[in-house]
mmCIF file of C-alpha atoms and ligand atoms in Angstrom:
data_model
loop_
_atom_site.group_PDB
_atom_site.id
_atom_site.type_symbol
_atom_site.label_atom_id
_atom_site.label_comp_id
_atom_site.label_asym_id
_atom_site.label_seq_id
_atom_site.Cartn_x
_atom_site.Cartn_y
_atom_site.Cartn_z
ATOM 1 C CA MET A 174 -4.037 -14.478 -10.892
ATOM 2 C CA LEU A 175 -2.840 -14.432 -7.288
ATOM 3 C CA SER A 176 -4.491 -15.914 -4.239
ATOM 4 C CA LEU A 177 -4.058 -16.696 -0.583
ATOM 5 C CA TYR A 178 -5.689 -19.791 0.858
ATOM 6 C CA GLN A 179 -6.193 -20.320 4.597
ATOM 7 C CA VAL A 180 -3.030 -18.378 5.322
ATOM 8 C CA GLU A 181 -1.582 -18.113 8.780
ATOM 9 C CA LYS A 182 1.297 -15.788 9.555
ATOM 10 C CA ARG A 183 3.191 -14.903 12.700
ATOM 11 C CA ALA A 184 5.664 -12.066 13.105
ATOM 12 C CA GLY A 185 7.675 -11.184 16.154
ATOM 13 C CA GLY A 186 5.908 -13.851 18.231
ATOM 14 C CA ARG A 187 2.470 -12.433 17.430
ATOM 15 C CA LEU A 188 -0.249 -14.067 15.344
ATOM 16 C CA LEU A 189 -0.900 -11.580 12.539
ATOM 17 C CA TYR A 190 -3.163 -13.639 10.302
ATOM 18 C CA GLU A 191 -5.278 -16.708 10.648
ATOM 19 C CA GLY A 192 -7.386 -18.425 7.989
ATOM 20 C CA VAL A 193 -6.954 -15.656 5.427
ATOM 21 C CA THR A 194 -8.324 -16.442 1.986
ATOM 22 C CA LEU A 195 -8.147 -13.805 -0.721
ATOM 23 C CA ARG A 196 -8.270 -13.850 -4.504
ATOM 24 C CA LEU A 197 -6.975 -11.119 -6.803
ATOM 25 C CA ALA A 198 -8.204 -11.219 -10.380
ATOM 26 C CA GLN A 199 -6.870 -9.511 -13.479
ATOM 27 C CA GLY A 200 -7.322 -5.745 -13.631
ATOM 28 C CA GLU A 201 -8.926 -5.465 -10.201
ATOM 29 C CA ARG A 202 -8.446 -2.409 -7.974
ATOM 30 C CA TRP A 203 -8.039 -3.232 -4.315
ATOM 31 C CA GLY A 204 -7.279 -1.090 -1.332
ATOM 32 C CA LEU A 205 -5.748 -2.639 1.797
ATOM 33 C CA VAL A 206 -6.548 -0.843 5.029
ATOM 34 C CA GLY A 207 -5.995 -1.475 8.716
ATOM 35 C CA PRO A 208 -4.343 0.075 11.745
ATOM 36 C CA ASN A 209 -0.572 0.559 11.811
ATOM 37 C CA GLY A 210 1.175 -2.635 12.827
ATOM 38 C CA SER A 211 -1.800 -4.794 11.840
ATOM 39 C CA GLY A 212 0.260 -6.532 9.152
ATOM 40 C CA LYS A 213 -0.510 -4.784 5.867
ATOM 41 C CA THR A 214 3.103 -4.628 4.744
ATOM 42 C CA THR A 215 3.569 -8.230 5.828
ATOM 43 C CA LEU A 216 0.613 -9.266 3.649
ATOM 44 C CA PHE A 217 2.246 -7.603 0.641
ATOM 45 C CA ARG A 218 5.512 -9.367 1.405
ATOM 46 C CA LEU A 219 3.610 -12.663 1.416
ATOM 47 C CA LEU A 220 1.954 -11.831 -1.914
ATOM 48 C CA ALA A 221 5.275 -10.837 -3.414
ATOM 49 C CA GLY A 222 6.899 -14.033 -2.160
ATOM 50 C CA GLU A 223 9.377 -12.159 0.024
ATOM 51 C CA GLU A 224 8.072 -13.829 3.120
ATOM 52 C CA GLU A 225 6.817 -17.371 3.770
ATOM 53 C CA VAL A 226 3.419 -18.259 5.189
ATOM 54 C CA ASP A 227 3.340 -20.312 8.415
ATOM 55 C CA ALA A 228 0.340 -22.288 7.177
ATOM 56 C CA GLY A 229 -1.914 -22.272 4.119
ATOM 57 C CA ARG A 230 -0.630 -21.326 0.707
ATOM 58 C CA VAL A 231 0.008 -18.537 -1.782
ATOM 59 C CA THR A 232 -0.683 -19.313 -5.424
ATOM 60 C CA ARG A 233 0.716 -17.165 -8.203
ATOM 61 C CA ARG A 234 -0.084 -17.602 -11.893
ATOM 62 C CA GLY A 235 3.110 -18.926 -13.442
ATOM 63 C CA ASP A 236 3.795 -16.023 -15.786
ATOM 64 C CA LEU A 237 2.538 -13.293 -13.454
ATOM 65 C CA SER A 238 4.632 -10.142 -13.575
ATOM 66 C CA LEU A 239 4.531 -8.259 -10.335
ATOM 67 C CA GLY A 240 5.757 -4.795 -9.403
ATOM 68 C CA TYR A 241 6.188 -4.099 -5.702
ATOM 69 C CA LEU A 242 6.761 -0.632 -4.301
ATOM 70 C CA ARG A 243 7.980 -1.168 -0.738
ATOM 71 C CA GLN A 244 6.860 1.106 2.042
ATOM 72 C CA GLU A 245 10.445 2.029 2.789
ATOM 73 C CA ALA A 246 11.448 2.022 -0.859
ATOM 74 C CA VAL A 247 14.857 3.555 -1.290
ATOM 75 C CA GLY A 248 15.698 2.469 -4.820
ATOM 76 C CA ALA A 249 19.133 2.077 -6.302
ATOM 77 C CA ALA A 250 21.815 4.628 -5.491
ATOM 78 C CA ASP A 251 24.438 3.870 -8.120
ATOM 79 C CA ASP A 252 25.895 5.592 -11.168
ATOM 80 C CA THR A 253 23.051 4.637 -13.506
ATOM 81 C CA PRO A 254 21.434 7.748 -15.012
ATOM 82 C CA LEU A 255 17.822 8.255 -13.954
ATOM 83 C CA LEU A 256 16.286 7.676 -17.385
ATOM 84 C CA VAL A 257 18.296 4.492 -17.958
ATOM 85 C CA HIS A 258 17.325 3.271 -14.510
ATOM 86 C CA THR A 259 13.674 3.974 -15.219
ATOM 87 C CA THR A 260 13.529 2.223 -18.588
ATOM 88 C CA GLY A 261 16.003 -0.364 -17.358
ATOM 89 C CA SER A 262 15.943 -4.064 -16.830
ATOM 90 C CA HIS A 263 12.428 -5.318 -16.599
ATOM 91 C CA GLY A 264 11.099 -8.568 -17.838
ATOM 92 C CA GLU A 265 10.975 -9.693 -21.406
ATOM 93 C CA LEU A 266 11.839 -6.379 -22.976
ATOM 94 C CA ALA A 267 15.280 -6.439 -21.374
ATOM 95 C CA THR A 268 15.785 -10.011 -22.557
ATOM 96 C CA VAL A 269 14.743 -9.091 -26.104
ATOM 97 C CA GLU A 270 17.006 -6.039 -26.042
ATOM 98 C CA ALA A 271 19.962 -8.147 -24.942
ATOM 99 C CA ALA A 272 19.179 -10.760 -27.621
ATOM 100 C CA LEU A 273 19.015 -8.014 -30.258
ATOM 101 C CA ALA A 274 22.407 -6.665 -29.212
ATOM 102 C CA ALA A 275 23.841 -10.179 -29.415
ATOM 103 C CA VAL A 276 22.454 -10.908 -32.875
ATOM 104 C CA GLU A 277 23.638 -7.519 -34.144
ATOM 105 C CA ALA A 278 27.144 -8.319 -32.917
ATOM 106 C CA ARG A 279 27.068 -11.688 -34.699
ATOM 107 C CA LEU A 280 25.846 -10.082 -37.920
ATOM 108 C CA ALA A 281 28.589 -7.459 -37.727
ATOM 109 C CA HIS A 282 31.186 -10.145 -37.123
ATOM 110 C CA GLY A 283 30.045 -12.099 -40.169
ATOM 111 C CA GLY A 284 29.498 -15.768 -40.918
ATOM 112 C CA SER A 285 28.434 -18.191 -43.632
ATOM 113 C CA ARG A 286 25.535 -17.331 -45.920
ATOM 114 C CA ASP A 287 23.197 -19.716 -44.093
ATOM 115 C CA GLU A 288 24.246 -18.332 -40.729
ATOM 116 C CA LEU A 289 23.725 -14.747 -41.856
ATOM 117 C CA ALA A 290 20.250 -15.561 -43.201
ATOM 118 C CA ALA A 291 19.283 -17.305 -39.961
ATOM 119 C CA TRP A 292 20.554 -14.396 -37.854
ATOM 120 C CA ALA A 293 18.746 -11.847 -40.010
ATOM 121 C CA ALA A 294 15.520 -13.795 -39.597
ATOM 122 C CA GLU A 295 16.087 -13.949 -35.855
ATOM 123 C CA GLN A 296 16.725 -10.214 -35.794
ATOM 124 C CA GLY A 297 13.429 -9.645 -37.618
ATOM 125 C CA HIS A 298 11.517 -11.672 -35.040
ATOM 126 C CA LEU A 299 13.232 -9.880 -32.177
ATOM 127 C CA PHE A 300 12.436 -6.445 -33.669
ATOM 128 C CA GLU A 301 8.822 -7.429 -33.975
ATOM 129 C CA ARG A 302 8.724 -8.589 -30.378
ATOM 130 C CA PHE A 303 10.535 -5.404 -29.295
ATOM 131 C CA GLN A 304 7.889 -3.296 -31.003
ATOM 132 C CA THR A 305 5.018 -5.342 -29.569
ATOM 133 C CA LEU A 306 6.442 -4.865 -26.102
ATOM 134 C CA GLY A 307 6.505 -1.110 -26.655
ATOM 135 C CA GLY A 308 10.288 -0.944 -26.881
ATOM 136 C CA PHE A 309 10.323 1.999 -29.235
ATOM 137 C CA ASP A 310 8.108 4.272 -27.233
ATOM 138 C CA LEU A 311 9.534 3.087 -23.927
ATOM 139 C CA GLU A 312 11.797 6.080 -23.515
ATOM 140 C CA ALA A 313 9.054 8.559 -24.365
ATOM 141 C CA ARG A 314 6.760 6.839 -21.877
ATOM 142 C CA ALA A 315 9.441 6.874 -19.199
ATOM 143 C CA GLU A 316 10.024 10.591 -19.736
ATOM 144 C CA ALA A 317 6.317 11.363 -19.430
ATOM 145 C CA ILE A 318 6.078 9.341 -16.208
ATOM 146 C CA LEU A 319 9.173 10.985 -14.724
ATOM 147 C CA HIS A 320 7.728 14.414 -15.550
ATOM 148 C CA GLY A 321 4.447 13.421 -13.951
ATOM 149 C CA LEU A 322 6.249 12.469 -10.759
ATOM 150 C CA GLY A 323 7.975 15.826 -10.596
ATOM 151 C CA PHE A 324 11.363 15.211 -12.229
ATOM 152 C CA ARG A 325 12.818 17.786 -14.617
ATOM 153 C CA GLN A 326 14.443 17.198 -17.984
ATOM 154 C CA ALA A 327 17.867 17.961 -16.499
ATOM 155 C CA ASP A 328 17.386 15.157 -13.953
ATOM 156 C CA PHE A 329 17.178 12.453 -16.618
ATOM 157 C CA VAL A 330 20.943 12.159 -17.034
ATOM 158 C CA ARG A 331 21.839 12.570 -13.365
ATOM 159 C CA PRO A 332 23.091 9.409 -11.644
ATOM 160 C CA MET A 333 20.767 7.719 -9.182
ATOM 161 C CA ARG A 334 23.118 8.335 -6.270
ATOM 162 C CA ALA A 335 22.672 12.122 -6.738
ATOM 163 C CA PHE A 336 19.023 11.911 -5.638
ATOM 164 C CA SER A 337 17.730 12.043 -2.091
ATOM 165 C CA GLY A 338 15.784 9.111 -0.637
ATOM 166 C CA GLY A 339 12.429 10.656 -1.439
ATOM 167 C CA TRP A 340 13.369 11.185 -5.072
ATOM 168 C CA ARG A 341 14.821 7.694 -5.383
ATOM 169 C CA MET A 342 11.494 6.368 -4.155
ATOM 170 C CA ARG A 343 9.802 8.317 -6.946
ATOM 171 C CA ALA A 344 12.284 6.907 -9.439
ATOM 172 C CA GLU A 345 11.440 3.419 -8.185
ATOM 173 C CA LEU A 346 7.748 4.143 -8.629
ATOM 174 C CA ALA A 347 8.438 5.464 -12.142
ATOM 175 C CA ARG A 348 10.391 2.306 -13.000
ATOM 176 C CA LEU A 349 7.462 0.132 -11.900
ATOM 177 C CA LEU A 350 4.958 2.174 -13.902
ATOM 178 C CA VAL A 351 7.140 1.955 -17.007
ATOM 179 C CA ALA A 352 7.452 -1.806 -16.570
ATOM 180 C CA ALA A 353 3.630 -2.022 -16.417
ATOM 181 C CA PRO A 354 3.370 -5.382 -14.636
ATOM 182 C CA ASP A 355 0.185 -7.485 -14.408
ATOM 183 C CA LEU A 356 -0.071 -6.541 -10.743
ATOM 184 C CA LEU A 357 1.173 -3.475 -8.894
ATOM 185 C CA LEU A 358 1.582 -3.737 -5.123
ATOM 186 C CA LEU A 359 1.901 -0.191 -3.814
ATOM 187 C CA ASP A 360 2.666 0.222 -0.118
ATOM 188 C CA GLU A 361 1.743 3.778 0.847
ATOM 189 C CA PRO A 362 2.888 5.318 -2.455
ATOM 190 C CA THR A 363 1.685 8.823 -1.678
ATOM 191 C CA ASN A 364 3.736 9.239 1.504
ATOM 192 C CA HIS A 365 6.673 10.841 -0.252
ATOM 193 C CA LEU A 366 4.759 12.680 -2.953
ATOM 194 C CA ASP A 367 3.657 16.280 -3.107
ATOM 195 C CA LEU A 368 0.097 17.120 -4.030
ATOM 196 C CA ALA A 369 0.728 17.649 -7.745
ATOM 197 C CA SER A 370 2.414 14.250 -8.044
ATOM 198 C CA VAL A 371 -0.331 12.518 -6.065
ATOM 199 C CA GLU A 372 -2.917 13.916 -8.458
ATOM 200 C CA TRP A 373 -0.869 12.898 -11.443
ATOM 201 C CA LEU A 374 -0.360 9.386 -10.058
ATOM 202 C CA GLU A 375 -4.072 9.024 -9.411
ATOM 203 C CA GLN A 376 -4.866 9.888 -13.024
ATOM 204 C CA TYR A 377 -2.163 7.603 -14.330
ATOM 205 C CA LEU A 378 -3.269 4.636 -12.249
ATOM 206 C CA LYS A 379 -6.864 5.143 -13.395
ATOM 207 C CA GLY A 380 -5.703 4.330 -16.911
ATOM 208 C CA PHE A 381 -3.325 1.579 -15.840
ATOM 209 C CA PRO A 382 -4.332 -1.723 -17.466
ATOM 210 C CA GLY A 383 -3.023 -4.100 -14.795
ATOM 211 C CA ALA A 384 -4.381 -4.973 -11.382
ATOM 212 C CA ILE A 385 -3.562 -2.702 -8.442
ATOM 213 C CA PHE A 386 -3.370 -3.517 -4.742
ATOM 214 C CA LEU A 387 -2.843 -0.381 -2.737
ATOM 215 C CA ILE A 388 -2.046 0.356 0.906
ATOM 216 C CA SER A 389 -2.879 3.952 1.675
ATOM 217 C CA HIS A 390 -4.148 6.219 4.424
ATOM 218 C CA ASP A 391 -5.203 8.766 1.816
ATOM 219 C CA ARG A 392 -8.989 8.572 1.711
ATOM 220 C CA THR A 393 -9.396 10.638 -1.458
ATOM 221 C CA PHE A 394 -6.753 8.653 -3.283
ATOM 222 C CA LEU A 395 -8.408 5.363 -2.308
ATOM 223 C CA ASN A 396 -11.877 6.644 -3.103
ATOM 224 C CA HIS A 397 -10.851 7.629 -6.603
ATOM 225 C CA LEU A 398 -9.014 4.412 -7.380
ATOM 226 C CA VAL A 399 -10.285 1.287 -5.696
ATOM 227 C CA THR A 400 -13.440 -0.709 -6.227
ATOM 228 C CA LYS A 401 -12.770 -3.229 -3.466
ATOM 229 C CA VAL A 402 -11.372 -2.859 0.008
ATOM 230 C CA ALA A 403 -9.611 -5.516 2.067
ATOM 231 C CA SER A 404 -9.538 -4.636 5.729
ATOM 232 C CA VAL A 405 -7.312 -6.226 8.354
ATOM 233 C CA GLU A 406 -9.581 -6.881 11.317
ATOM 234 C CA ALA A 407 -8.389 -8.901 14.306
ATOM 235 C CA GLY A 408 -6.222 -11.313 12.308
ATOM 236 C CA ALA A 409 -8.728 -11.714 9.500
ATOM 237 C CA VAL A 410 -8.924 -9.974 6.140
ATOM 238 C CA VAL A 411 -12.485 -8.840 5.515
ATOM 239 C CA THR A 412 -13.378 -7.744 2.010
ATOM 240 C CA TYR A 413 -15.847 -5.070 1.025
ATOM 241 C CA ARG A 414 -17.193 -3.949 -2.335
ATOM 242 C CA GLY A 415 -16.843 -0.344 -3.376
ATOM 243 C CA ASN A 416 -14.443 2.456 -2.559
ATOM 244 C CA TYR A 417 -13.241 3.642 0.825
ATOM 245 C CA ASP A 418 -16.423 5.554 1.708
ATOM 246 C CA ALA A 419 -18.517 2.493 0.860
ATOM 247 C CA PHE A 420 -16.203 0.381 3.020
ATOM 248 C CA GLU A 421 -16.640 2.688 5.996
ATOM 249 C CA GLN A 422 -20.393 2.631 5.655
ATOM 250 C CA GLN A 423 -20.561 -1.166 5.389
ATOM 251 C CA GLN A 424 -18.156 -1.548 8.282
ATOM 252 C CA ALA A 425 -20.329 0.709 10.449
ATOM 253 C CA GLU A 426 -23.414 -1.327 9.493
ATOM 254 C CA ARG A 427 -21.600 -4.564 10.290
ATOM 255 C CA GLN A 428 -20.540 -3.148 13.616
ATOM 256 C CA VAL A 429 -24.150 -2.242 14.498
ATOM 257 C CA LEU A 430 -25.376 -5.734 13.541
ATOM 258 C CA LYS A 431 -22.622 -7.318 15.551
ATOM 259 C CA GLN A 432 -23.404 -5.192 18.573
ATOM 260 C CA GLN A 433 -27.061 -6.199 18.331
ATOM 261 C CA ALA A 434 -26.113 -9.855 18.049
ATOM 262 C CA ALA A 435 -23.757 -9.515 21.013
ATOM 263 C CA ALA A 436 -26.479 -7.827 23.078
ATOM 264 C CA ASN A 437 -28.935 -10.627 22.232
ATOM 265 C CA GLN A 438 -26.410 -13.226 23.199
ATOM 266 C CA GLU A 439 -25.644 -11.424 26.416
ATOM 267 C CA ARG A 440 -29.344 -11.507 27.316
ATOM 268 C CA GLN A 441 -29.548 -15.208 26.472
ATOM 269 C CA ILE A 442 -26.510 -15.945 28.635
ATOM 270 C CA ARG A 443 -27.992 -14.080 31.582
ATOM 271 C CA ASP A 444 -31.302 -15.948 31.256
ATOM 272 C CA THR A 445 -29.471 -19.255 31.195
ATOM 273 C CA GLU A 446 -27.334 -18.328 34.192
ATOM 274 C CA ARG A 447 -30.441 -17.325 36.100
ATOM 275 C CA PHE A 448 -32.061 -20.672 35.282
ATOM 276 C CA ILE A 449 -28.990 -22.540 36.474
ATOM 277 C CA ALA A 450 -28.749 -20.557 39.707
ATOM 278 C CA ARG A 451 -32.425 -21.025 40.433
ATOM 279 C CA PHE A 452 -32.718 -24.771 39.831
ATOM 280 C CA ARG A 453 -29.211 -25.893 40.697
ATOM 281 C CA SER A 454 -30.281 -27.607 43.918
ATOM 282 C CA LYS A 455 -33.477 -29.117 42.517
ATOM 283 C CA ALA A 456 -33.076 -32.812 41.780
ATOM 284 C CA SER A 457 -35.976 -32.857 39.346
ATOM 285 C CA LYS A 458 -34.257 -30.219 37.165
ATOM 286 C CA ALA A 459 -30.758 -31.702 37.367
ATOM 287 C CA ARG A 460 -30.689 -32.795 33.714
ATOM 288 C CA GLN A 461 -31.920 -29.468 32.388
ATOM 289 C CA VAL A 462 -29.388 -27.619 34.543
ATOM 290 C CA GLN A 463 -26.602 -29.898 33.308
ATOM 291 C CA SER A 464 -27.467 -29.317 29.663
ATOM 292 C CA ARG A 465 -27.567 -25.551 30.163
ATOM 293 C CA VAL A 466 -24.191 -25.561 31.873
ATOM 294 C CA LYS A 467 -22.807 -27.448 28.895
ATOM 295 C CA GLN A 468 -24.516 -25.069 26.509
ATOM 296 C CA LEU A 469 -22.879 -22.079 28.185
ATOM 297 C CA ALA A 470 -19.473 -23.714 28.146
ATOM 298 C CA HIS A 471 -19.682 -24.385 24.409
ATOM 299 C CA LEU A 472 -21.181 -21.066 23.415
ATOM 300 C CA GLU A 473 -19.030 -19.120 21.008
ATOM 301 C CA ARG A 474 -19.047 -15.584 22.361
ATOM 302 C CA ILE A 475 -19.496 -12.757 19.908
ATOM 303 C CA GLU A 476 -16.599 -10.367 20.310
ATOM 304 C CA VAL A 477 -17.263 -6.731 19.602
ATOM 305 C CA GLU A 478 -14.070 -4.881 18.785
ATOM 306 C CA HIS A 479 -13.872 -1.422 20.127
ATOM 307 C CA ASP A 480 -12.258 1.207 17.990
ATOM 308 C CA SER A 481 -9.420 1.506 20.447
ATOM 309 C CA ALA A 482 -8.956 1.539 24.157
ATOM 310 C CA ALA A 483 -9.653 4.958 25.575
ATOM 311 C CA VAL A 484 -6.522 6.743 26.705
ATOM 312 C CA HIS A 485 -6.756 9.790 28.878
ATOM 313 C CA ILE A 486 -3.904 12.215 28.616
ATOM 314 C CA ARG A 487 -3.790 15.584 30.253
ATOM 315 C CA PHE A 488 -1.549 18.349 29.088
ATOM 316 C CA PRO A 489 -0.982 21.110 31.596
ATOM 317 C CA GLN A 490 -1.979 24.540 30.395
ATOM 318 C CA PRO A 491 1.188 26.134 29.017
ATOM 319 C CA PRO A 492 2.000 29.705 29.936
ATOM 320 C CA ARG A 493 0.653 32.135 27.398
ATOM 321 C CA SER A 494 3.139 33.188 24.723
ATOM 322 C CA GLY A 495 3.593 36.703 23.452
ATOM 323 C CA ARG A 496 1.537 37.946 20.504
ATOM 324 C CA LEU A 497 4.470 37.535 18.137
ATOM 325 C CA VAL A 498 5.517 33.885 18.176
ATOM 326 C CA VAL A 499 8.137 33.821 15.436
ATOM 327 C CA GLU A 500 9.839 36.594 13.560
ATOM 328 C CA MET A 501 12.302 36.078 10.720
ATOM 329 C CA ALA A 502 13.779 39.066 8.951
ATOM 330 C CA GLY A 503 16.063 39.043 5.913
ATOM 331 C CA VAL A 504 16.956 35.393 6.368
ATOM 332 C CA ASP A 505 19.229 33.713 3.803
ATOM 333 C CA LYS A 506 19.762 29.968 3.711
ATOM 334 C CA ALA A 507 21.740 27.920 1.208
ATOM 335 C CA TYR A 508 23.114 24.409 0.981
ATOM 336 C CA GLY A 509 26.358 24.850 -0.873
ATOM 337 C CA ASP A 510 25.380 26.507 -4.165
ATOM 338 C CA VAL A 511 21.695 25.863 -3.742
ATOM 339 C CA ALA A 512 20.035 28.957 -2.341
ATOM 340 C CA VAL A 513 16.872 27.912 -0.553
ATOM 341 C CA TYR A 514 15.875 31.247 0.990
ATOM 342 C CA ARG A 515 16.827 34.818 0.157
ATOM 343 C CA HIS A 516 15.801 37.790 2.307
ATOM 344 C CA LEU A 517 13.019 35.820 3.884
ATOM 345 C CA ASP A 518 10.657 37.793 6.105
ATOM 346 C CA LEU A 519 8.147 35.896 8.152
ATOM 347 C CA THR A 520 6.078 36.628 11.206
ATOM 348 C CA LEU A 521 3.799 34.219 13.008
ATOM 349 C CA GLN A 522 1.262 35.496 15.486
ATOM 350 C CA ARG A 523 -0.287 33.684 18.374
ATOM 351 C CA GLY A 524 -3.286 31.593 17.343
ATOM 352 C CA GLU A 525 -2.552 31.639 13.610
ATOM 353 C CA ARG A 526 -3.009 28.390 11.660
ATOM 354 C CA ILE A 527 -0.812 28.290 8.608
ATOM 355 C CA ALA A 528 -0.302 25.584 6.004
ATOM 356 C CA LEU A 529 3.157 25.512 4.457
ATOM 357 C CA ALA A 530 2.827 24.395 0.846
ATOM 358 C CA GLY A 531 5.365 23.903 -1.911
ATOM 359 C CA PRO A 532 6.862 21.217 -4.126
ATOM 360 C CA ASN A 533 9.350 18.766 -2.655
ATOM 361 C CA GLY A 534 12.768 20.335 -2.358
ATOM 362 C CA ALA A 535 11.372 23.866 -2.095
ATOM 363 C CA GLY A 536 12.584 24.221 1.503
ATOM 364 C CA LYS A 537 9.611 23.467 3.743
ATOM 365 C CA SER A 538 11.520 21.239 6.163
ATOM 366 C CA THR A 539 14.414 23.674 6.131
ATOM 367 C CA LEU A 540 12.059 26.430 7.219
ATOM 368 C CA PHE A 541 10.826 24.294 10.112
HETATM 369 N N1 ADP B 774 10.532 -9.352 10.367
HETATM 370 C C1 ADP B 774 9.801 -9.085 11.450
HETATM 371 N N2 ADP B 774 10.219 -9.466 12.678
HETATM 372 C C2 ADP B 774 9.485 -9.200 13.769
HETATM 373 N N3 ADP B 774 8.323 -8.559 13.755
HETATM 374 C C3 ADP B 774 7.854 -8.146 12.572
HETATM 375 C C4 ADP B 774 8.561 -8.375 11.359
HETATM 376 N N4 ADP B 774 7.860 -7.849 10.351
HETATM 377 C C5 ADP B 774 6.745 -7.310 10.905
HETATM 378 N N5 ADP B 774 6.748 -7.495 12.231
HETATM 379 C C6 ADP B 774 5.688 -7.088 13.153
HETATM 380 O O1 ADP B 774 4.470 -7.484 12.567
HETATM 381 C C7 ADP B 774 3.484 -6.503 12.779
HETATM 382 C C8 ADP B 774 2.912 -6.044 11.451
HETATM 383 O O2 ADP B 774 3.841 -5.259 10.769
HETATM 384 P P1 ADP B 774 3.524 -4.611 9.362
HETATM 385 O O3 ADP B 774 3.188 -5.694 8.396
HETATM 386 O O4 ADP B 774 4.664 -3.745 9.006
HETATM 387 O O5 ADP B 774 2.200 -3.757 9.668
HETATM 388 P P2 ADP B 774 1.571 -2.523 8.857
HETATM 389 O O6 ADP B 774 2.173 -2.478 7.501
HETATM 390 O O7 ADP B 774 0.095 -2.815 8.854
HETATM 391 O O8 ADP B 774 1.865 -1.302 9.661
HETATM 392 C C9 ADP B 774 4.128 -5.404 13.588
HETATM 393 O O9 ADP B 774 3.805 -5.612 14.939
HETATM 394 C C10 ADP B 774 5.601 -5.589 13.344
HETATM 395 O O10 ADP B 774 6.324 -5.124 14.434
HETATM 396 MG MG1 MG B 775 3.196 -0.966 6.556
#
């Protein structure tokens, strides 16, 4: 369906990928993991054709439909109402819809008998195609998806520009789900979602017929959805079978094996060096010494990556605060007509650990 072959990619003067080969097949569920800045988003941009490889090649099946949710997705901010935006222009359905409108206009305008018959036949075919593509239940599906992602009925007719960035990202996600492409590339889709929406999305994606490639730092989300993990490791993409937990276990096992191999090699190198040092000045051993020197020079050293360089940071002990850290009494807060808090009382005591929960837009950030 979509594959990378021996791909090399540089960004900002740095080699991100070298010799990356990867094949995505129909209906597969992949997670893409790796440290921040390791090139996950860049890999998606390569898959989506938004960025060119420096070497190697990307092959896409000719008729592949691809939906790409960008990490910094902002979505449109125009006058289009949310529901129209969500059901809007995607692929063949939009083409069929436009063709239907055109043939209807011709029929209304009139023509010769032969023309009218031909147009009516064309209209019949288009209707059939429209139905096959799910045109009739499109709106119902879009509404269900929008509800699932936390929108309310009243939002459906609001223009896109009336939504905040976070909500426009949800609208973009909804549009992609409605379009149901062969492959969904989702770059950290849960970042802007509240818990209820994350759970809904997880359920929805479980039933999604297409392939999914997912960048996420949400272990539970990955565990529930993916059956393969691609991990960016020192410029390579290593693939693992199973969900995120399985990936971690295999990676730990690999790491242990690699450490053992590195330790063995280290021992071998030391033995060789000792041999060289000992017999260097002996004419009778000159050839053996030479060959060992060569051997050492050509040895490919096993590199063991360390999780990360250790950083030591000290924070000076702060002076002790009072018992009462924060006190709010009878606080009101509104943005224009939207009342966020009314008569809010809140006290925080030293040492308390509190989670602030609530749907998006409830006022959590405002409280902070
Ligand atoms: N257009 C660009 N120009 C320069 N550097 C870039 C560009 N795109 C990405 N990078 C760099 O490439 C690296 C990988 O970025 P990215 O793919 O966003 O990583 P990730 O998604 O894993 O956090 C980063 O060091 C980033 O700064
Ligand atoms: Mg990224």
